[in-house]
Amino acid sequence: MDKTAAPSESSAQSGALPEAKSRAQYPSLTGKRVIITGGGSGIGEGIVEAFCAQGSRVAFIDVHDPSSGALVDRLADAQHSPIYNRCDITDLDTLAKTLANLQSELGGCDVLINNAGNDDRHSLGDVTPAYWDDCMAVNLKHQFFAAQAVVPAMKEAGAGSIINLGSISWHLGLENLSIYQTAKAAIEGLTRSLARELGRDGIRVNAIIPGNVQTPRQMKWYTPEGEAEIVAAQCLTGRIQPADIAAMALFLASEDSRFCTAQNYWVDAGWR
């Protein structure tokens, strides 16, 4: 391989979005009211940034104030600066109240992105009933109830897009993630069920299935050798960035995907 190509690859791996002139712009997303769970860091941060760049009105929830506050400050000059509300998604009463407040502030909700999750490693013998419940609450349960909270506004508007974040992990059968993978497998079933139930109301429901995305959180699990193994297993060279997942979310939220529903959209560099 000609090593003079390395700078271009390095730019892709940096996590930065492409230059503005080369990014896709979706006029249908201008002014859209978008709510994102787990938007303070990692993939969620990339999604918040991408929708703000489209001129959408973005609100996100998270539990980590420092990173979430820093993100709001960094995007303060956007056409619509993002709104941050602290919320523990496992507390369903608080989740419902927070989503109601955000919809009141935004004037409704056109797009919900269920991104929040926690992929802590766990061995089979260490799983307790309490851990099972906690893992399901943070990775699956909130997706249903967040959707339930925004559907009335979407029905009133006659349209909406719900995007659930799944995971490649259960398709690969990775180690030390059995409960997490059970939750992520269920998200694909939830997506198809909601798409069928809500389609006649003009509400589309899809899932994004990311591969291994290079975020600070993921970096703590992998050595350089482990990362090299991931890249070797992919069809494409390089490391997936939050911006790559965000690009798919933009498409699925836009009118360009108006007849896309009940589907899984893989962004995994062919790692299967």
XYZ file of C-alpha atoms in Angstrom:
272
model
C 0.000 0.000 0.000
C 1.168 3.510 -0.818
C 1.851 5.044 2.579
C 1.221 8.527 1.207
C -2.484 7.710 1.684
C -2.034 7.583 5.451
C -2.947 11.234 6.213
C -6.429 10.772 4.737
C -6.975 7.617 6.778
C -5.664 9.360 9.871
C -8.248 12.096 9.431
C -11.021 9.507 9.250
C -9.735 7.834 12.386
C -9.525 11.089 14.342
C -13.266 11.121 14.950
C -13.708 14.543 13.360
C -16.575 15.068 10.954
C -15.643 15.595 7.304
C -15.227 19.192 6.200
C -18.540 21.045 5.979
C -18.426 21.221 2.191
C -18.302 17.417 1.949
C -20.881 16.525 4.626
C -24.395 15.571 3.638
C -26.939 18.253 4.475
C -30.590 17.347 4.987
C -32.917 20.336 4.582
C -35.706 18.297 6.198
C -33.763 18.258 9.487
C -33.589 22.027 9.824
C -35.569 22.979 12.910
C -36.540 19.379 13.695
C -36.984 18.637 17.391
C -34.575 15.877 18.350
C -34.192 14.137 21.723
C -31.160 11.943 22.351
C -30.535 9.715 25.356
C -26.963 9.295 26.562
C -25.826 12.293 24.546
C -23.015 13.531 26.746
C -20.137 11.450 25.430
C -19.049 8.808 22.942
C -21.515 7.912 20.185
C -24.184 10.137 21.746
C -21.891 13.156 21.675
C -21.241 12.575 17.982
C -24.984 12.373 17.323
C -25.706 15.583 19.234
C -23.003 17.403 17.294
C -24.228 16.107 13.938
C -27.846 17.172 14.456
C -26.782 20.600 15.712
C -24.762 21.001 12.504
C -27.988 20.338 10.550
C -29.799 23.194 12.293
C -31.964 20.832 14.353
C -33.241 21.745 17.787
C -31.503 19.211 19.988
C -32.085 18.158 23.582
C -30.191 15.360 25.270
C -30.129 13.582 28.581
C -27.251 11.988 30.445
C -25.948 11.498 33.984
C -22.443 12.875 33.505
C -22.568 16.609 34.066
C -18.960 17.556 33.237
C -18.855 16.077 29.736
C -22.445 17.114 28.994
C -21.819 20.693 30.105
C -18.628 20.832 28.061
C -20.551 19.656 24.988
C -23.194 22.352 25.430
C -20.466 24.971 25.771
C -18.646 23.702 22.686
C -21.824 23.897 20.586
C -22.999 27.226 21.983
C -22.586 28.901 18.590
C -24.765 26.394 16.738
C -27.938 27.686 15.101
C -29.746 26.088 18.037
C -27.548 25.389 21.042
C -28.351 21.963 22.524
C -30.334 21.612 25.733
C -29.012 19.288 28.427
C -31.055 17.733 31.230
C -29.548 15.378 33.769
C -31.623 12.178 33.956
C -31.146 8.655 35.264
C -32.846 6.605 32.545
C -33.357 3.673 34.903
C -35.725 5.789 37.024
C -38.777 5.586 34.794
C -40.758 8.264 36.653
C -37.880 10.715 36.286
C -37.413 9.692 32.651
C -41.071 10.369 31.873
C -40.994 13.756 33.600
C -37.750 14.762 31.909
C -38.991 13.812 28.458
C -42.247 15.672 29.094
C -40.306 18.768 30.115
C -38.047 18.595 27.083
C -41.001 18.166 24.728
C -42.632 21.178 26.346
C -39.476 23.212 25.848
C -38.998 22.065 22.257
C -42.684 22.182 21.385
C -42.846 18.458 20.643
C -40.554 15.719 19.383
C -39.894 14.742 15.772
C -36.949 12.415 16.364
C -36.047 10.197 19.326
C -32.657 8.515 19.418
C -32.381 5.821 22.080
C -28.620 5.764 22.449
C -27.946 5.340 26.184
C -26.452 2.062 27.355
C -23.740 0.440 29.437
C -21.533 -2.393 28.207
C -19.724 -3.247 31.431
C -18.145 -6.685 31.209
C -19.542 -9.447 33.401
C -18.907 -13.150 33.874
C -21.763 -15.629 34.081
C -21.054 -16.598 37.667
C -21.053 -13.002 38.898
C -24.516 -12.114 37.586
C -27.117 -11.646 40.324
C -30.848 -11.003 39.866
C -30.222 -7.369 40.825
C -27.455 -7.014 38.225
C -29.703 -8.589 35.586
C -32.446 -6.049 36.347
C -29.994 -3.136 36.335
C -28.482 -4.203 33.024
C -31.878 -4.590 31.376
C -32.989 -1.235 32.755
C -30.055 0.689 31.319
C -29.804 -1.169 27.999
C -33.373 -2.102 27.030
C -36.241 -1.049 29.272
C -35.775 2.696 28.889
C -35.945 2.430 25.085
C -39.539 1.240 25.237
C -40.638 3.828 27.781
C -38.821 6.683 26.065
C -40.645 5.776 22.862
C -43.915 5.597 24.762
C -43.311 9.106 26.086
C -42.776 10.760 22.693
C -45.297 8.849 20.586
C -48.286 11.096 21.453
C -46.496 14.175 20.097
C -45.411 12.280 16.993
C -48.944 11.015 16.403
C -50.264 14.551 16.727
C -47.710 15.728 14.161
C -48.533 12.788 11.883
C -44.879 11.782 11.565
C -41.793 10.866 13.530
C -38.627 8.834 13.554
C -37.469 6.621 16.429
C -33.929 5.285 16.172
C -32.753 2.583 18.569
C -29.069 1.813 19.067
C -28.384 -1.913 19.043
C -25.030 -3.689 19.004
C -23.013 -6.032 16.857
C -21.874 -7.839 20.011
C -24.629 -10.451 20.208
C -24.284 -11.274 16.524
C -20.640 -12.096 17.213
C -21.252 -13.805 20.564
C -18.537 -11.905 22.417
C -17.304 -13.012 25.805
C -18.280 -11.520 29.174
C -21.303 -9.663 27.812
C -24.129 -12.191 28.099
C -26.708 -9.931 29.776
C -25.784 -6.882 27.716
C -26.058 -8.959 24.544
C -29.433 -10.327 25.603
C -30.711 -6.762 25.978
C -29.230 -5.669 22.659
C -30.744 -8.649 20.847
C -34.151 -7.694 22.225
C -33.799 -4.168 20.831
C -34.041 -5.539 17.309
C -37.315 -7.254 18.198
C -38.572 -4.107 19.891
C -37.727 -2.078 16.803
C -39.740 -4.277 14.474
C -42.675 -4.442 16.894
C -42.863 -0.673 17.324
C -42.507 -0.126 13.581
C -45.535 -2.321 12.941
C -47.596 -0.714 15.691
C -46.779 2.888 14.810
C -46.396 2.820 11.042
C -49.984 3.848 10.232
C -49.411 6.960 12.312
C -46.499 7.955 10.088
C -43.897 7.010 12.702
C -40.861 5.113 11.473
C -38.756 2.946 13.799
C -35.309 1.649 12.876
C -32.208 0.328 14.606
C -28.578 1.189 14.043
C -26.182 -1.678 14.700
C -22.718 -0.238 15.322
C -19.547 -2.239 15.105
C -16.709 -1.424 17.476
C -16.677 2.365 17.676
C -13.494 4.088 18.812
C -14.667 6.033 21.865
C -12.778 6.773 25.090
C -14.931 4.203 26.876
C -14.152 1.462 24.374
C -10.463 2.277 24.461
C -10.286 1.150 28.087
C -11.291 -2.370 27.075
C -8.816 -2.853 24.224
C -5.053 -2.978 23.938
C -3.413 -1.876 20.675
C -3.161 -5.571 19.843
C -6.880 -6.003 20.493
C -7.700 -3.074 18.247
C -5.534 -4.549 15.523
C -7.523 -7.783 15.773
C -10.771 -5.869 15.322
C -9.495 -4.096 12.230
C -8.191 -7.382 10.829
C -11.671 -8.909 11.231
C -13.341 -6.027 9.393
C -13.724 -5.828 5.626
C -12.579 -2.207 5.739
C -9.394 -0.831 7.261
C -9.687 1.822 9.966
C -11.624 2.452 13.157
C -15.284 3.427 13.189
C -15.897 6.846 14.751
C -18.972 8.327 16.479
C -19.392 10.554 13.416
C -19.958 7.450 11.290
C -22.853 6.329 13.485
C -24.201 9.869 13.535
C -24.216 9.969 9.732
C -26.575 6.997 9.654
C -28.775 8.564 12.319
C -29.089 11.732 10.234
C -30.258 9.745 7.235
C -32.800 7.736 9.231
C -34.178 10.907 10.815
C -34.487 12.750 7.513
C -37.218 12.680 4.884
C -34.745 10.978 2.554
C -35.498 7.747 4.450
C -39.272 8.246 4.443
C -39.995 4.642 3.447
C -37.371 3.045 5.669
C -38.784 1.372 8.768
C -38.525 -1.866 10.785
C -34.939 -2.344 9.610
C -31.456 -2.764 11.069
C -28.770 -0.539 9.568
C -25.254 -1.835 10.114
C -22.287 0.486 10.522
C -19.615 -2.105 11.298
C -16.983 -1.909 8.541
C -18.012 -5.456 7.625
C -17.026 -6.960 10.991
C -19.251 -10.070 10.855
